[in-house]
PDB file of C-alpha atoms in Angstrom:
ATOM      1  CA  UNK D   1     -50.830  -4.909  30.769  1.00 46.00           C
ATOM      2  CA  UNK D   2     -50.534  -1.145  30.403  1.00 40.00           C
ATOM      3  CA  UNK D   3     -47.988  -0.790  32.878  1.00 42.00           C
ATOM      4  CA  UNK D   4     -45.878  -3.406  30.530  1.00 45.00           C
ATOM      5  CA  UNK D   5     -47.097  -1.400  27.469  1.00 49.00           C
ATOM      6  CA  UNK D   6     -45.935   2.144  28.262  1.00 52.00           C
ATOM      7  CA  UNK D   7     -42.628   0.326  29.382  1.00 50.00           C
ATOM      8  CA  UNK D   8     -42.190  -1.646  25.784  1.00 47.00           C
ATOM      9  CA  UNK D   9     -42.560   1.441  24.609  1.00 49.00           C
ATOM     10  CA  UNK D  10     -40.333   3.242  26.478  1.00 54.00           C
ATOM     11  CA  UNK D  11     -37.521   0.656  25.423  1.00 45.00           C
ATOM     12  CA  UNK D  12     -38.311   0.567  22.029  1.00 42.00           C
ATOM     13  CA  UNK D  13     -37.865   4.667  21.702  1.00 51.00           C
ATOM     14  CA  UNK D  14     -34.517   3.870  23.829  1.00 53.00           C
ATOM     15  CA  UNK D  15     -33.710   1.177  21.208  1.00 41.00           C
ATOM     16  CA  UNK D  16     -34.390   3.809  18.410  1.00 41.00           C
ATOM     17  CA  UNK D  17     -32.846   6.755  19.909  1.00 47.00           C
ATOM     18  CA  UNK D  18     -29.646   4.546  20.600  1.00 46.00           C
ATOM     19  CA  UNK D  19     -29.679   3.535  16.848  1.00 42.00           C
ATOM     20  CA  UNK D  20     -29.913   6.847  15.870  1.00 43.00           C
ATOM     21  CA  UNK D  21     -27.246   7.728  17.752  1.00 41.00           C
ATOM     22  CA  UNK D  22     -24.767   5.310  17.057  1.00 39.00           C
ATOM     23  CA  UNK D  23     -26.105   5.917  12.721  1.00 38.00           C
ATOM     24  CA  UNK D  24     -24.981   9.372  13.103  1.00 40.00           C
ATOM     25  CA  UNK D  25     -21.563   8.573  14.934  1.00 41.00           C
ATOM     26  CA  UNK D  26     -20.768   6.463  11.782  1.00 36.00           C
ATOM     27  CA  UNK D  27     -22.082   8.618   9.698  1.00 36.00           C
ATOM     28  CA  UNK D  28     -18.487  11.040   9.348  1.00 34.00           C
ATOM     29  CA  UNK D  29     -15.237   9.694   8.947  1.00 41.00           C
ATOM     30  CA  UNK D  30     -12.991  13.039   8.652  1.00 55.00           C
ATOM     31  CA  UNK D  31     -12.993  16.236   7.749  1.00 67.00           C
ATOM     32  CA  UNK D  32     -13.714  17.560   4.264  1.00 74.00           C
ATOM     33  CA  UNK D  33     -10.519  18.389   2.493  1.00 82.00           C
ATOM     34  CA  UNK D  34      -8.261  17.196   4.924  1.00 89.00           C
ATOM     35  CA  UNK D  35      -4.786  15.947   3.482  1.00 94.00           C
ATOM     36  CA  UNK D  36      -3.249  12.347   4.931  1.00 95.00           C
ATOM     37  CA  UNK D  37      -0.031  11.627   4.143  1.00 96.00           C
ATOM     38  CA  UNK D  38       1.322   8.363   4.584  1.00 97.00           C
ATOM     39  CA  UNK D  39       4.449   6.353   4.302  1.00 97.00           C
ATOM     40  CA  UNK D  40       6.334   2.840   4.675  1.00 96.00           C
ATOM     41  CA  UNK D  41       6.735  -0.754   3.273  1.00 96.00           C
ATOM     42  CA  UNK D  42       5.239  -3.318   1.967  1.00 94.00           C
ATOM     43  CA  UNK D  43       5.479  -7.571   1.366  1.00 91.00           C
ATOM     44  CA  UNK D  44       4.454  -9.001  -1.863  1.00 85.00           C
ATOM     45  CA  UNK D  45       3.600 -12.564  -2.571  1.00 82.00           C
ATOM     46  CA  UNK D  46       3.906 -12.211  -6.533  1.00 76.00           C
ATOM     47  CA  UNK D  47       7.870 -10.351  -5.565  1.00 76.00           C
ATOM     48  CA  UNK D  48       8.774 -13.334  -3.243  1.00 79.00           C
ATOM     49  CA  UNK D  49       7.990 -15.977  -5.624  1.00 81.00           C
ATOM     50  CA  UNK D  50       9.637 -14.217  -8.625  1.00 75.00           C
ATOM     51  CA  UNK D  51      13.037 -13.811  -6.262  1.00 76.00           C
ATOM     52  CA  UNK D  52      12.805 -17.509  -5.013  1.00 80.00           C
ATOM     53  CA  UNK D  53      12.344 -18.492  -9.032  1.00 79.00           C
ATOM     54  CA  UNK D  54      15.439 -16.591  -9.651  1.00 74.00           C
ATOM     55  CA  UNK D  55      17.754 -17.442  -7.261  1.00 74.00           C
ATOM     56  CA  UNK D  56      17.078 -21.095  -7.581  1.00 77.00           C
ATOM     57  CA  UNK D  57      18.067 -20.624 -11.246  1.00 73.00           C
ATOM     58  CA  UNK D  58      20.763 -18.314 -10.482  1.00 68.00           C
ATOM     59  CA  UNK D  59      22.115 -20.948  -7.929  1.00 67.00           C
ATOM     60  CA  UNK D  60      21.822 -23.900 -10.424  1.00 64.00           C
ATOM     61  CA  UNK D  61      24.147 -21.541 -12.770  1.00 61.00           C
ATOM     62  CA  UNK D  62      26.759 -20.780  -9.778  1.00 61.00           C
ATOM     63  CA  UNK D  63      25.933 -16.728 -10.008  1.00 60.00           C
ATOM     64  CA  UNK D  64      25.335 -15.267  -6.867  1.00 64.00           C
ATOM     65  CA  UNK D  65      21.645 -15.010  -5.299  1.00 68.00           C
ATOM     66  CA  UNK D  66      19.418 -12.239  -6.011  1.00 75.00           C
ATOM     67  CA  UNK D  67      19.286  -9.029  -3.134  1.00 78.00           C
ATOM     68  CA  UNK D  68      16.240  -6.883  -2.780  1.00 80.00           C
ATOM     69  CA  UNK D  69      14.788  -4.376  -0.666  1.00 84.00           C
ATOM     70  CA  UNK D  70      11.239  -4.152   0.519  1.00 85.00           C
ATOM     71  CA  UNK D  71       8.399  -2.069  -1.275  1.00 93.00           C
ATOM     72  CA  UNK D  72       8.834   1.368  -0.471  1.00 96.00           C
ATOM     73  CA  UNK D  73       4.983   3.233  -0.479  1.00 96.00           C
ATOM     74  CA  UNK D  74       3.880   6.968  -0.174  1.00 97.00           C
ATOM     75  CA  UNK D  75       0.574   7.636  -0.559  1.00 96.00           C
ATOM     76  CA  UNK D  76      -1.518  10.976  -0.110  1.00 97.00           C
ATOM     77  CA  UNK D  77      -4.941  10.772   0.568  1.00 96.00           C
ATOM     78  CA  UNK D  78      -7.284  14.092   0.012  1.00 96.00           C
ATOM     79  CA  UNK D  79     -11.206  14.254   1.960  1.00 93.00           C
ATOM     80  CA  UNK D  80     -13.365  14.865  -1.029  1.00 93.00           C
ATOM     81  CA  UNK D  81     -16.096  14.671   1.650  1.00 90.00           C
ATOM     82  CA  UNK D  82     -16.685  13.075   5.013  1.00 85.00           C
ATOM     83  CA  UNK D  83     -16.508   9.728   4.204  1.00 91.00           C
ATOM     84  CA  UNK D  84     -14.403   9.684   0.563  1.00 94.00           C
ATOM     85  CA  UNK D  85     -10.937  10.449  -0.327  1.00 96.00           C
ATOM     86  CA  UNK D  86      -9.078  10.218  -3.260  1.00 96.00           C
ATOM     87  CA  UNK D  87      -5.228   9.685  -3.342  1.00 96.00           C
ATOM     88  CA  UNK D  88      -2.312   9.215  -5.367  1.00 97.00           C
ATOM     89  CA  UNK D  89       0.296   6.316  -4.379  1.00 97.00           C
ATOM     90  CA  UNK D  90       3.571   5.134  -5.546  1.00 96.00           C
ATOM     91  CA  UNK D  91       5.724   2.010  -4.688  1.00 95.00           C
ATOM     92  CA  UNK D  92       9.292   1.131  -5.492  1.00 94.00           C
ATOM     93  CA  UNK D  93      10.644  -2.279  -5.484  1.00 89.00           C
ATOM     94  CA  UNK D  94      14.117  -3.750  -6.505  1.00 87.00           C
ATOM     95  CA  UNK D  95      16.205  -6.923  -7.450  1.00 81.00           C
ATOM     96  CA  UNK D  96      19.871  -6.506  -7.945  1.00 81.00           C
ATOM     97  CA  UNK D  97      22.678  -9.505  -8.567  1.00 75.00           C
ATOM     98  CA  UNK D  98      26.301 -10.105  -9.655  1.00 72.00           C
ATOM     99  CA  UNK D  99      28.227 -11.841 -11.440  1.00 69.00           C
ATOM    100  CA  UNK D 100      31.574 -12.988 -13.035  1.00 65.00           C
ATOM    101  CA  UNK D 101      32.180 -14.147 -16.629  1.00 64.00           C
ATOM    102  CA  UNK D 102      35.020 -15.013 -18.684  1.00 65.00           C
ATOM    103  CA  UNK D 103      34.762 -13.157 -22.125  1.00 62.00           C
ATOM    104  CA  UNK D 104      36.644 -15.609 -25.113  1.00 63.00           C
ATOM    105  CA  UNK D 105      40.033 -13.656 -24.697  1.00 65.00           C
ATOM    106  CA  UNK D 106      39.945 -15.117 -21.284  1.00 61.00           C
ATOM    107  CA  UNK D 107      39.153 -11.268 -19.404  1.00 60.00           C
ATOM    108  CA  UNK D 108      37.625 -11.782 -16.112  1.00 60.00           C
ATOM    109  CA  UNK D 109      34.839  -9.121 -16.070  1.00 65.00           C
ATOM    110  CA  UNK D 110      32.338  -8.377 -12.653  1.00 72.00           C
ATOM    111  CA  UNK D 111      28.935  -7.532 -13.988  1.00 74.00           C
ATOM    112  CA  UNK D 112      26.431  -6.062 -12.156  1.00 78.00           C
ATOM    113  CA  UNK D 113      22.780  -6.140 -12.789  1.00 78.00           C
ATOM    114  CA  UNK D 114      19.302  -4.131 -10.944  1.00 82.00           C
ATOM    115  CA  UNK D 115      15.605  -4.638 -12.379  1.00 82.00           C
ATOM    116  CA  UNK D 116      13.537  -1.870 -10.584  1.00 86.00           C
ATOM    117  CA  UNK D 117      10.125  -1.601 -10.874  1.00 87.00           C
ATOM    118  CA  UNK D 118       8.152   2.200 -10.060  1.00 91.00           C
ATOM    119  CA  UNK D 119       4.177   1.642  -9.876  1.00 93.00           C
ATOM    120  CA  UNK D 120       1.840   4.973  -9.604  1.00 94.00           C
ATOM    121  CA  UNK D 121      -1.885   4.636  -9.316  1.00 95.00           C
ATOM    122  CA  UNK D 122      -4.708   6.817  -7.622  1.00 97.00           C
ATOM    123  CA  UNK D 123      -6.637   5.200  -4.669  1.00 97.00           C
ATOM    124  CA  UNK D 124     -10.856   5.754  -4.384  1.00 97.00           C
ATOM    125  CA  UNK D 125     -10.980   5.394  -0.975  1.00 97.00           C
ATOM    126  CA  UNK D 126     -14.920   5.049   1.489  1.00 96.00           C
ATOM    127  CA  UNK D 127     -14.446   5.713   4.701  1.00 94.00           C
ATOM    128  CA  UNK D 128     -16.421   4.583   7.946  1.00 90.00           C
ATOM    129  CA  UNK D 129     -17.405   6.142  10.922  1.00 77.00           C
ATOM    130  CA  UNK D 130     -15.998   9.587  12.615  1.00 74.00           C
ATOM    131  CA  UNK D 131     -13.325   8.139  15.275  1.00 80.00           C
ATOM    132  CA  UNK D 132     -11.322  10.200  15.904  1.00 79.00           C
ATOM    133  CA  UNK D 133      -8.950   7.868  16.707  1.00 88.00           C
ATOM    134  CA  UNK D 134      -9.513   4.960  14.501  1.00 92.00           C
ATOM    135  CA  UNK D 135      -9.836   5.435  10.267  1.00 93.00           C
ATOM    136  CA  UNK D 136     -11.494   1.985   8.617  1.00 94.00           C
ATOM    137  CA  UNK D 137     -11.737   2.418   4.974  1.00 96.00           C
ATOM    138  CA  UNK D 138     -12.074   0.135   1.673  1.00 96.00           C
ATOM    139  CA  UNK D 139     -11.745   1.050  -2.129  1.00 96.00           C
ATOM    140  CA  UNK D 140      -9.397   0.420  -4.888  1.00 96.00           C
ATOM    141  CA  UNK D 141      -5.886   1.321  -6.686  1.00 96.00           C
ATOM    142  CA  UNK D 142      -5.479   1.471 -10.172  1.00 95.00           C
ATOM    143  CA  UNK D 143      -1.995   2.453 -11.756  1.00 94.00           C
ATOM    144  CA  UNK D 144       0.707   1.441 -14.075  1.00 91.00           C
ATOM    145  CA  UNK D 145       3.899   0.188 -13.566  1.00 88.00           C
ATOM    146  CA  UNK D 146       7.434   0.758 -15.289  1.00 87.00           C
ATOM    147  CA  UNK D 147      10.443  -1.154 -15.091  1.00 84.00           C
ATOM    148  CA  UNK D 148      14.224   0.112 -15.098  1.00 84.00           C
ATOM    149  CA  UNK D 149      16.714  -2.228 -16.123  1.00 81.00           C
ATOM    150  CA  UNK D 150      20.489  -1.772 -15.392  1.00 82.00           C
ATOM    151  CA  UNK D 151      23.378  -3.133 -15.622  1.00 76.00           C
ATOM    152  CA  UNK D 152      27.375  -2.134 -15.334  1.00 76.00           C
ATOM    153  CA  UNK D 153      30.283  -4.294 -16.352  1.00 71.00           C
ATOM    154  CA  UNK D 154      33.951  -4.038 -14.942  1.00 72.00           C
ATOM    155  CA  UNK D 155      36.892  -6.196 -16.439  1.00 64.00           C
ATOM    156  CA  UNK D 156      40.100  -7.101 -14.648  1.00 63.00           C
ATOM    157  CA  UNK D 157      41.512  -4.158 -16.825  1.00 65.00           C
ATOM    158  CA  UNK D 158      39.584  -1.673 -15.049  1.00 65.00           C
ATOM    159  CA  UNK D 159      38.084  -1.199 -18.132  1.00 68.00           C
ATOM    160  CA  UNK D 160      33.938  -0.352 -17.472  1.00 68.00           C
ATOM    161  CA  UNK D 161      30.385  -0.094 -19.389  1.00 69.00           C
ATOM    162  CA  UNK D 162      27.370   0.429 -18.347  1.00 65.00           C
ATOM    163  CA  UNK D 163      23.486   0.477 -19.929  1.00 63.00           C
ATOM    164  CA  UNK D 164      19.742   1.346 -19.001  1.00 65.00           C
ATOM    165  CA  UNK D 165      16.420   1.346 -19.908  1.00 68.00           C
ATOM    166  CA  UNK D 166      13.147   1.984 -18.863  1.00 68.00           C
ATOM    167  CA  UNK D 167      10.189  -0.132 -19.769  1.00 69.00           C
ATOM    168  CA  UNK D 168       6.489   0.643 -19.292  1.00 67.00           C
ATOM    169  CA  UNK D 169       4.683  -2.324 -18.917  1.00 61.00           C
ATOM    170  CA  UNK D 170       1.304  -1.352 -20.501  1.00 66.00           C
ATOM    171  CA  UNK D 171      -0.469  -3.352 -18.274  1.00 76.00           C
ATOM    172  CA  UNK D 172      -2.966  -1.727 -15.720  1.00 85.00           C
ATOM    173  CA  UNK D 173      -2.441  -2.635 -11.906  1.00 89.00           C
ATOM    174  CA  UNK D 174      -5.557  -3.063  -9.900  1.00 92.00           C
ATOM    175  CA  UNK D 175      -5.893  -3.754  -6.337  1.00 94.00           C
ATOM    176  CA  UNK D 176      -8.863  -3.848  -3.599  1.00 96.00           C
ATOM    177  CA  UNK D 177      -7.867  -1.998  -0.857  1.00 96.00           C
ATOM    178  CA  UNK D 178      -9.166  -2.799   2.907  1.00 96.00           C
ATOM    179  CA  UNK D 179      -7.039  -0.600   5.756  1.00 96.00           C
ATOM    180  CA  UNK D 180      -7.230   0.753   8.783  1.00 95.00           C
ATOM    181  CA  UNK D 181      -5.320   4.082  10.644  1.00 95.00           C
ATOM    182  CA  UNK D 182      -4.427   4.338  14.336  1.00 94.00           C
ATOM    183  CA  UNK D 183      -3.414   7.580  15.598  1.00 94.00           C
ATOM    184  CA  UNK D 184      -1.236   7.956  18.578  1.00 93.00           C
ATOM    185  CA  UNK D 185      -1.817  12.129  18.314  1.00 92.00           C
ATOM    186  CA  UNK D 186      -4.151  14.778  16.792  1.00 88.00           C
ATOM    187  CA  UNK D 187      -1.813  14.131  13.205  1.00 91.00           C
ATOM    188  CA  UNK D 188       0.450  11.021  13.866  1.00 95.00           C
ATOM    189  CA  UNK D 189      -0.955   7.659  13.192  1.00 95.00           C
ATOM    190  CA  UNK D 190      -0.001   4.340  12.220  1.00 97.00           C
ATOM    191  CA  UNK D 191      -1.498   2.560   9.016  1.00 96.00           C
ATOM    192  CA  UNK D 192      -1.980  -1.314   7.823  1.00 97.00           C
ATOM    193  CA  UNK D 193      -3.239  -2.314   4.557  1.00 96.00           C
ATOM    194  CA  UNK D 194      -4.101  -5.520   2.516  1.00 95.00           C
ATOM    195  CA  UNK D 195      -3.863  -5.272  -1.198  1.00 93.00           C
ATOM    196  CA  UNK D 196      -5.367  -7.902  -3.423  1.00 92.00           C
ATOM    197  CA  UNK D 197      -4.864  -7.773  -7.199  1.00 89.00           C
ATOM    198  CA  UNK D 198      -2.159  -7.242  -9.290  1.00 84.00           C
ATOM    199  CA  UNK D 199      -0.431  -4.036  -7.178  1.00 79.00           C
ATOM    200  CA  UNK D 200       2.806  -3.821  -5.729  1.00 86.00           C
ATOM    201  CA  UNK D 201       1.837  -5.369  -2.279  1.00 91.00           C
ATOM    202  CA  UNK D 202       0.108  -7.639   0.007  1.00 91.00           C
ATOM    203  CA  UNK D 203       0.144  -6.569   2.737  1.00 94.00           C
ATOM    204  CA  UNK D 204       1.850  -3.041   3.510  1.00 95.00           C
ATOM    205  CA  UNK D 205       2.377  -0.270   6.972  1.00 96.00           C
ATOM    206  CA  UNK D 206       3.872   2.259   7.721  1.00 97.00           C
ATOM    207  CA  UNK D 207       2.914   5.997   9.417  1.00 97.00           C
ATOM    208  CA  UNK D 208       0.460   8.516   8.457  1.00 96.00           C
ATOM    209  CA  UNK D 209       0.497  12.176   8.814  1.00 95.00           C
ATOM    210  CA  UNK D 210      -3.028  14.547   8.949  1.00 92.00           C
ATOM    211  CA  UNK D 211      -2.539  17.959   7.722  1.00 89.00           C
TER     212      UNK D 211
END
């Protein structure tokens, strides 16, 4: 019975020590006022259904479908301490279409016309654990976004116009962040990201850069 006592206790101080151990490795994520830079695109569910709305009632009108390009995102991420960052981000998104019509003096005119939308927010960011290799981390985005509207008009003539406007929205853009960062090297990584809230994107990736 002591023989099985001293040896309980000699795996429960293993047990201990091993939790300590692995506490601490967790306990750092990266260094204090490091810089992360990242970059790349992003899919939006709220962007897709808005470009499916509007080509199905462009179609139904005989203009040409909508075009876009993906979300563009840079964000920089600074270490506040080991385990928090706080960043700033912006995204970029665009529709663009064309389309003929007839004025009542019978000109033919080709009009062009671009909705782009610019979101900036800062990022709260926790991070977990000190791999060196491997950055898990949660927190939020909150921003703004602002729309620019465009559009150009060439007649048959060669006769041209062309107008623009910007539009802040107002309307605060929050988003629950959970990502992750791989690094291949010392400073080059790759990043994945899933958004949920009112933000630019889904779902985003792209590469990240220490400094």
């Amino acid at each position: 019975m002591l023989f099985r006592s001293k040896k309980m206790k000699k795996l429960l101080l293993c047990f201990i020590a091993s939790g300590m151990l692995f506490s601490s490795s967790i306990n750092a994520q990266r260094e204090q006022n490091q810089v992360v830079v990242s970059a790349g695109m992003g899919y939006s569910i709220g962007q897709a259904l808005l470009k499916a709305i509007l080509n199905a009632t462009l179609e139904a009108s005989g203009t040409n479908t909508v075009s876009s390009i993906p979300i563009i995102n840079v964000m920089a991420d600074y270490g506040i301490t080991e385990n928090f960052s706080l960043g700033v981000a912006y995204s970029f998104n665009k529709f663009s279409w064309s389309d003929s019509i007839i004025d009542t003096s019978g000109v033919i005119s080709s009009v062009d016309l671009s909705a782009a939308r610019h979101n900036i927010g800062v990022r709260p960011l926790f991070h977990f654990g000190n791999n060196e290799k491997v950055d898990l981390y949660t927190g939020a985005r909150l921003g703004t976004s602002i729309w620019a509207l465009s559009g150009s008009a060439t007649d048959s003539q060669g006769n041209s116009t062309g107008a623009s406007t910007d539009i802040p929205t107002g309307v605060v853009t929050v988003q629950a962040l959970f990502g992750v960062r791989t690094y291949f090297t010392d400073v080059i990584g790759a990043n994945f990201e899933v958004g949920i809230g009112n933000a630019p994107y889904f779902v985003a990736g792209g590469l990240s850069f220490k400094f």
